[in-house]
């Protein structure tokens, strides 16, 4: 059963308490828990569109592709690099900010269990389709529809924020992380899916490093990369990958037609991992 600790009202930030199948704040703002167990904490006034985030189709394409297991090395890398500060009796409070359909947090939970590491896991995404899918996949994590732009959580309530291929909002990550809490950014590297991009585009834009000048309020403590080959063995698999990426909207008609002719595709996964630690005012080790 998920628990609903570490959540606050998205309208006035007051604590939320469980009343039957709703979470309610002292001002009477009430949020129903869905049948599959997730909670929608994205009020209409915080939505920029009627159906924000990834569409139902994109979520199912991503779920199909991720379940093929080609990105499981991402889970392994996160576990291998996990900070060793959290081995005590208190559960490590983790937020996956922009969790999609929950693939990574779910597999991380399995690995944490194997290592007997206690965790309290929250997965948040702005797409209700993604969160609904995640809540069917894993019943022990708290799944939330919400926005990174205004996290429905009190200050300093988290130990680790994960942002995987997502949309980081550093001020909110900083606010919700505890003193010396960690932020992990996982992003595509220069060669990521290069073979697919070479088919889709007449020329490839030069790679731009993100946040190369640092991230306000955080210091970089660890960096690593994965670079490995994998193969898609059918047109169906290739289309699922294409449709879960922004390339489906950006690529030319000719590029997409060329991809439709393939029955197999050898690809490179190139993924960068950056662990940051929250710095506090007056910390002389801070950058
Ligand atoms: C490229 S997907 C990555 C999903 C997941 N982290 C993964 O790697 O499988 C980006 C996700 O960010 C979500 N998203 C977009 N804007 C967001 C926001 N402001 N707050 C939270 N999630 C957001 C989308 O709905 C989508 O699920």
Short mmCIF file of C-alpha atoms and ligand atoms in Angstrom, two decimals:
data_model
loop_
_atom_site.label_atom_id
_atom_site.label_comp_id
_atom_site.label_asym_id
_atom_site.label_seq_id
_atom_site.Cartn_x
_atom_site.Cartn_y
_atom_site.Cartn_z
CA UNK A 1 0.00 0.00 0.00
CA UNK A 2 1.43 3.46 -0.81
CA UNK A 3 1.56 5.95 2.04
CA UNK A 4 0.76 9.61 1.59
CA UNK A 5 3.42 11.15 3.85
CA UNK A 6 5.58 14.01 2.60
CA UNK A 7 2.79 15.64 0.59
CA UNK A 8 1.33 19.11 0.89
CA UNK A 9 -1.63 20.90 -0.61
CA UNK A 10 -0.71 22.20 -4.11
CA UNK A 11 -2.85 25.30 -3.50
CA UNK A 12 -1.66 26.57 -0.10
CA UNK A 13 1.16 24.14 0.88
CA UNK A 14 -0.63 23.11 4.09
CA UNK A 15 -0.11 19.50 5.22
CA UNK A 16 -2.53 16.95 3.77
CA UNK A 17 -4.23 14.32 5.88
CA UNK A 18 -5.93 11.13 4.77
CA UNK A 19 -9.73 11.10 5.16
CA UNK A 20 -11.22 7.90 3.72
CA UNK A 21 -10.13 7.97 0.05
CA UNK A 22 -9.13 11.63 -0.11
CA UNK A 23 -6.29 13.86 1.04
CA UNK A 24 -7.55 17.04 2.66
CA UNK A 25 -5.85 20.22 3.93
CA UNK A 26 -6.99 22.45 6.83
CA UNK A 27 -8.54 24.91 4.34
CA UNK A 28 -10.75 22.13 2.97
CA UNK A 29 -8.98 21.57 -0.38
CA UNK A 30 -9.65 17.92 -1.11
CA UNK A 31 -7.98 15.51 -3.56
CA UNK A 32 -9.37 12.06 -4.32
CA UNK A 33 -7.20 8.97 -4.48
CA UNK A 34 -7.78 7.12 -7.78
CA UNK A 35 -8.89 3.48 -7.78
CA UNK A 36 -5.41 2.35 -8.84
CA UNK A 37 -3.94 4.29 -5.88
CA UNK A 38 -2.41 7.46 -7.33
CA UNK A 39 -3.27 10.99 -6.25
CA UNK A 40 -3.85 13.98 -8.52
CA UNK A 41 -2.23 17.07 -6.95
CA UNK A 42 -2.22 19.21 -10.08
CA UNK A 43 -4.92 21.86 -9.68
CA UNK A 44 -6.48 23.24 -12.88
CA UNK A 45 -4.91 26.65 -12.22
CA UNK A 46 -1.41 25.05 -12.44
CA UNK A 47 -2.11 23.43 -15.82
CA UNK A 48 -0.92 25.13 -19.00
CA UNK A 49 -3.01 22.79 -21.17
CA UNK A 50 -5.97 20.48 -20.73
CA UNK A 51 -3.89 17.30 -20.94
CA UNK A 52 -0.31 18.27 -20.01
CA UNK A 53 2.78 16.08 -20.39
CA UNK A 54 3.13 12.90 -22.39
CA UNK A 55 0.01 11.66 -24.15
CA UNK A 56 -1.59 8.28 -23.53
CA UNK A 57 0.02 6.95 -26.75
CA UNK A 58 3.50 8.22 -25.89
CA UNK A 59 3.24 6.60 -22.47
CA UNK A 60 2.31 3.22 -23.95
CA UNK A 61 5.09 3.42 -26.58
CA UNK A 62 7.61 4.21 -23.84
CA UNK A 63 6.33 1.41 -21.62
CA UNK A 64 6.64 -1.12 -24.47
CA UNK A 65 10.14 0.05 -25.36
CA UNK A 66 11.47 0.21 -21.79
CA UNK A 67 10.08 -3.24 -21.03
CA UNK A 68 12.40 -4.61 -23.74
CA UNK A 69 15.15 -3.98 -21.16
CA UNK A 70 17.65 -2.09 -23.34
CA UNK A 71 17.88 0.72 -20.76
CA UNK A 72 18.19 -1.53 -17.71
CA UNK A 73 21.91 -0.60 -17.46
CA UNK A 74 20.62 2.84 -16.35
CA UNK A 75 19.11 1.22 -13.25
CA UNK A 76 22.37 -0.67 -12.59
CA UNK A 77 24.43 2.52 -12.90
CA UNK A 78 22.18 4.40 -10.47
CA UNK A 79 22.44 1.58 -7.93
CA UNK A 80 26.23 1.34 -8.33
CA UNK A 81 26.62 5.08 -7.76
CA UNK A 82 24.01 5.38 -4.98
CA UNK A 83 25.38 7.58 -2.15
CA UNK A 84 26.34 5.51 0.89
CA UNK A 85 24.90 8.02 3.40
CA UNK A 86 21.59 6.15 3.63
CA UNK A 87 22.36 2.86 5.30
CA UNK A 88 20.85 3.65 8.72
CA UNK A 89 17.45 2.71 10.05
CA UNK A 90 15.58 5.72 8.62
CA UNK A 91 14.08 5.20 5.16
CA UNK A 92 15.73 7.18 2.37
CA UNK A 93 13.06 9.54 0.95
CA UNK A 94 13.26 9.53 -2.84
CA UNK A 95 11.35 11.54 -5.44
CA UNK A 96 11.46 10.61 -9.13
CA UNK A 97 10.52 13.97 -10.64
CA UNK A 98 9.01 13.32 -14.09
CA UNK A 99 8.79 9.58 -13.46
CA UNK A 100 6.94 8.70 -16.68
CA UNK A 101 5.31 5.28 -16.48
CA UNK A 102 7.49 4.29 -13.54
CA UNK A 103 9.98 1.91 -15.18
CA UNK A 104 13.06 3.24 -13.39
CA UNK A 105 11.62 3.79 -9.91
CA UNK A 106 9.98 0.36 -9.98
CA UNK A 107 13.21 -1.43 -10.94
CA UNK A 108 15.21 0.68 -8.49
CA UNK A 109 12.78 -0.42 -5.76
CA UNK A 110 13.57 -4.09 -6.57
CA UNK A 111 17.30 -3.39 -6.34
CA UNK A 112 16.93 -1.45 -3.06
CA UNK A 113 15.05 -4.43 -1.62
CA UNK A 114 17.82 -6.83 -2.65
CA UNK A 115 20.31 -4.58 -0.84
CA UNK A 116 17.98 -4.23 2.18
CA UNK A 117 18.04 -0.45 1.79
CA UNK A 118 14.93 1.11 3.31
CA UNK A 119 13.27 3.67 1.03
CA UNK A 120 10.14 5.79 0.88
CA UNK A 121 9.46 6.38 -2.81
CA UNK A 122 7.43 9.09 -4.53
CA UNK A 123 6.98 9.23 -8.31
CA UNK A 124 5.57 12.42 -9.80
CA UNK A 125 4.69 13.32 -13.37
CA UNK A 126 2.54 15.97 -15.01
CA UNK A 127 0.97 13.37 -17.32
CA UNK A 128 -2.01 11.64 -15.73
CA UNK A 129 -1.56 8.82 -18.29
CA UNK A 130 1.99 8.20 -17.14
CA UNK A 131 1.06 8.22 -13.46
CA UNK A 132 -1.96 5.96 -14.03
CA UNK A 133 0.31 3.43 -15.80
CA UNK A 134 2.91 3.68 -13.01
CA UNK A 135 0.31 3.07 -10.31
CA UNK A 136 -0.74 -0.17 -12.02
CA UNK A 137 2.88 -1.33 -12.27
CA UNK A 138 3.94 -0.78 -8.64
CA UNK A 139 1.60 -0.67 -5.64
CA UNK A 140 4.24 0.15 -3.02
CA UNK A 141 5.28 3.55 -4.36
CA UNK A 142 3.29 6.78 -3.95
CA UNK A 143 2.41 8.04 -7.44
CA UNK A 144 1.41 11.66 -7.90
CA UNK A 145 0.12 13.75 -10.80
CA UNK A 146 1.87 17.08 -10.26
CA UNK A 147 4.39 19.48 -11.71
CA UNK A 148 8.10 19.94 -11.05
CA UNK A 149 7.35 23.66 -11.31
CA UNK A 150 5.51 23.56 -7.98
CA UNK A 151 6.10 20.32 -6.10
CA UNK A 152 3.24 19.44 -3.72
CA UNK A 153 5.68 18.75 -0.90
CA UNK A 154 6.95 20.64 2.14
CA UNK A 155 10.46 22.08 2.37
CA UNK A 156 13.36 19.73 3.13
CA UNK A 157 11.28 16.52 3.06
CA UNK A 158 13.43 14.54 0.58
CA UNK A 159 16.87 12.89 0.62
CA UNK A 160 17.25 12.19 -3.11
CA UNK A 161 15.60 13.69 -6.19
CA UNK A 162 15.96 11.78 -9.46
CA UNK A 163 15.36 13.58 -12.75
CA UNK A 164 15.74 11.14 -15.63
CA UNK A 165 15.41 12.48 -19.17
CA UNK A 166 13.04 15.05 -17.65
CA UNK A 167 12.45 18.73 -17.06
CA UNK A 168 14.40 19.85 -13.99
CA UNK A 169 13.24 22.80 -11.89
CA UNK A 170 16.27 23.33 -9.66
CA UNK A 171 14.67 25.84 -7.29
CA UNK A 172 11.96 23.31 -6.39
CA UNK A 173 14.44 20.45 -6.08
CA UNK A 174 16.55 22.63 -3.80
CA UNK A 175 13.56 23.64 -1.65
CA UNK A 176 12.31 20.09 -1.12
CA UNK A 177 15.69 18.45 -0.52
CA UNK A 178 17.01 18.14 3.03
CA UNK A 179 20.36 19.61 4.00
CA UNK A 180 23.01 17.90 1.87
CA UNK A 181 20.35 15.94 -0.05
CA UNK A 182 21.24 14.64 -3.52
CA UNK A 183 19.97 15.37 -7.01
CA UNK A 184 20.68 12.97 -9.86
CA UNK A 185 20.36 14.24 -13.43
CA UNK A 186 20.32 11.58 -16.14
CA UNK A 187 20.51 12.87 -19.70
CA UNK A 188 21.28 11.74 -23.24
CA UNK A 189 24.93 11.98 -24.28
CA UNK A 190 26.40 13.07 -27.59
CA UNK A 191 26.11 9.67 -29.32
CA UNK A 192 22.74 8.66 -27.93
CA UNK A 193 20.69 6.95 -30.67
CA UNK A 194 23.03 8.55 -33.21
CA UNK A 195 22.28 5.88 -35.86
CA UNK A 196 18.55 6.68 -35.71
CA UNK A 197 19.18 10.44 -35.81
CA UNK A 198 21.45 10.02 -38.85
CA UNK A 199 18.56 8.42 -40.73
CA UNK A 200 15.98 10.96 -39.53
CA UNK A 201 17.87 14.22 -40.15
CA UNK A 202 19.93 15.51 -43.09
CA UNK A 203 22.54 16.80 -40.61
CA UNK A 204 23.14 16.40 -36.86
CA UNK A 205 23.32 19.51 -34.66
CA UNK A 206 26.52 19.81 -32.59
CA UNK A 207 26.05 18.43 -29.06
CA UNK A 208 25.44 21.02 -26.35
CA UNK A 209 26.43 20.14 -22.79
CA UNK A 210 23.63 21.12 -20.39
CA UNK A 211 24.27 23.04 -17.14
CA UNK A 212 27.98 23.21 -17.98
CA UNK A 213 28.36 26.28 -15.76
CA UNK A 214 26.91 24.43 -12.76
CA UNK A 215 23.55 24.39 -11.04
CA UNK A 216 22.65 27.10 -8.51
CA UNK A 217 22.52 25.80 -4.94
CA UNK A 218 24.19 22.47 -5.80
CA UNK A 219 27.71 21.16 -6.19
CA UNK A 220 28.61 18.38 -8.62
CA UNK A 221 29.89 15.41 -6.62
CA UNK A 222 30.00 12.51 -9.10
CA UNK A 223 29.81 12.04 -12.86
CA UNK A 224 29.69 8.96 -15.07
CA UNK A 225 28.55 7.82 -18.52
CA UNK A 226 27.27 4.72 -20.22
CA UNK A 227 28.10 3.97 -23.86
CA UNK A 228 26.91 0.60 -25.22
CA UNK A 229 25.35 -0.96 -28.32
CA UNK A 230 21.91 -2.55 -28.55
CA UNK A 231 19.77 -3.85 -31.42
CA UNK A 232 16.11 -3.51 -32.28
CA UNK A 233 14.92 -6.57 -34.17
CA UNK A 234 11.66 -5.52 -35.79
CA UNK A 235 9.93 -2.55 -37.38
CA UNK A 236 7.48 -2.64 -34.46
CA UNK A 237 10.28 -2.16 -31.91
CA UNK A 238 11.83 0.61 -34.03
CA UNK A 239 8.51 2.47 -34.27
CA UNK A 240 7.94 2.19 -30.51
CA UNK A 241 11.32 3.78 -29.86
CA UNK A 242 10.73 6.53 -32.42
CA UNK A 243 7.25 7.32 -31.07
CA UNK A 244 8.42 7.70 -27.47
CA UNK A 245 10.96 10.38 -28.46
CA UNK A 246 10.48 14.00 -29.60
CA UNK A 247 11.98 12.91 -32.98
CA UNK A 248 8.53 11.71 -34.03
CA UNK A 249 7.42 15.39 -34.09
CA UNK A 250 10.71 16.97 -35.19
CA UNK A 251 11.94 14.70 -38.00
CA UNK A 252 11.10 15.25 -41.65
CA UNK A 253 8.57 13.15 -43.58
CA UNK A 254 11.44 11.66 -45.66
CA UNK A 255 13.37 10.71 -42.52
CA UNK A 256 10.40 8.94 -40.97
CA UNK A 257 9.67 7.13 -44.26
CA UNK A 258 13.28 5.88 -44.37
CA UNK A 259 12.90 4.50 -40.82
CA UNK A 260 9.69 2.69 -41.84
CA UNK A 261 11.71 0.55 -44.29
CA UNK A 262 13.96 -0.92 -41.58
CA UNK A 263 13.48 -4.34 -40.05
CA UNK A 264 16.49 -4.19 -37.76
CA UNK A 265 18.53 -1.32 -36.31
CA UNK A 266 21.84 -1.31 -34.44
CA UNK A 267 21.93 1.58 -31.98
CA UNK A 268 24.17 3.25 -29.43
CA UNK A 269 22.94 4.14 -25.95
CA UNK A 270 25.00 7.00 -24.52
CA UNK A 271 23.72 8.30 -21.21
CA UNK A 272 25.27 10.77 -18.76
CA UNK A 273 24.79 10.69 -15.00
CA UNK A 274 25.50 13.67 -12.76
CA UNK A 275 25.07 13.52 -8.99
CA UNK A 276 24.77 16.90 -7.26
CA UNK A 277 24.59 17.65 -3.57
CA UNK A 278 22.60 20.51 -2.10
CA UNK A 279 24.85 23.20 -0.71
CA UNK A 280 23.87 25.25 2.29
CA UNK A 281 24.55 28.91 3.00
CA UNK A 282 27.86 29.33 4.80
CA UNK A 283 29.19 25.93 3.64
CA UNK A 284 32.83 26.65 2.80
CA UNK A 285 33.14 23.48 0.72
CA UNK A 286 30.32 24.67 -1.54
CA UNK A 287 31.20 25.76 -5.07
C1 LIG B 1 11.15 11.98 -21.71
S1 LIG B 1 9.92 11.60 -20.53
C2 LIG B 1 10.89 10.73 -19.31
C3 LIG B 1 10.05 9.90 -18.40
C4 LIG B 1 10.85 9.02 -17.41
N1 LIG B 1 11.67 9.81 -16.54
C5 LIG B 1 11.69 8.02 -18.18
O1 LIG B 1 12.90 8.28 -18.33
O2 LIG B 1 11.14 7.01 -18.64
C6 LIG B 1 9.62 13.16 -19.76
C7 LIG B 1 8.49 13.10 -18.74
O3 LIG B 1 8.40 14.39 -18.10
C8 LIG B 1 7.02 14.66 -17.90
N2 LIG B 1 6.89 16.11 -17.67
C9 LIG B 1 6.89 17.13 -18.56
N3 LIG B 1 6.80 18.32 -17.93
C10 LIG B 1 6.75 18.05 -16.59
C11 LIG B 1 6.65 18.85 -15.42
N4 LIG B 1 6.59 20.19 -15.49
N5 LIG B 1 6.61 18.25 -14.23
C12 LIG B 1 6.68 16.90 -14.13
N6 LIG B 1 6.77 16.08 -15.20
C13 LIG B 1 6.82 16.64 -16.42
C14 LIG B 1 6.34 14.10 -19.14
O4 LIG B 1 4.96 13.88 -18.95
C15 LIG B 1 7.14 12.80 -19.35
O5 LIG B 1 6.55 11.72 -18.67
#
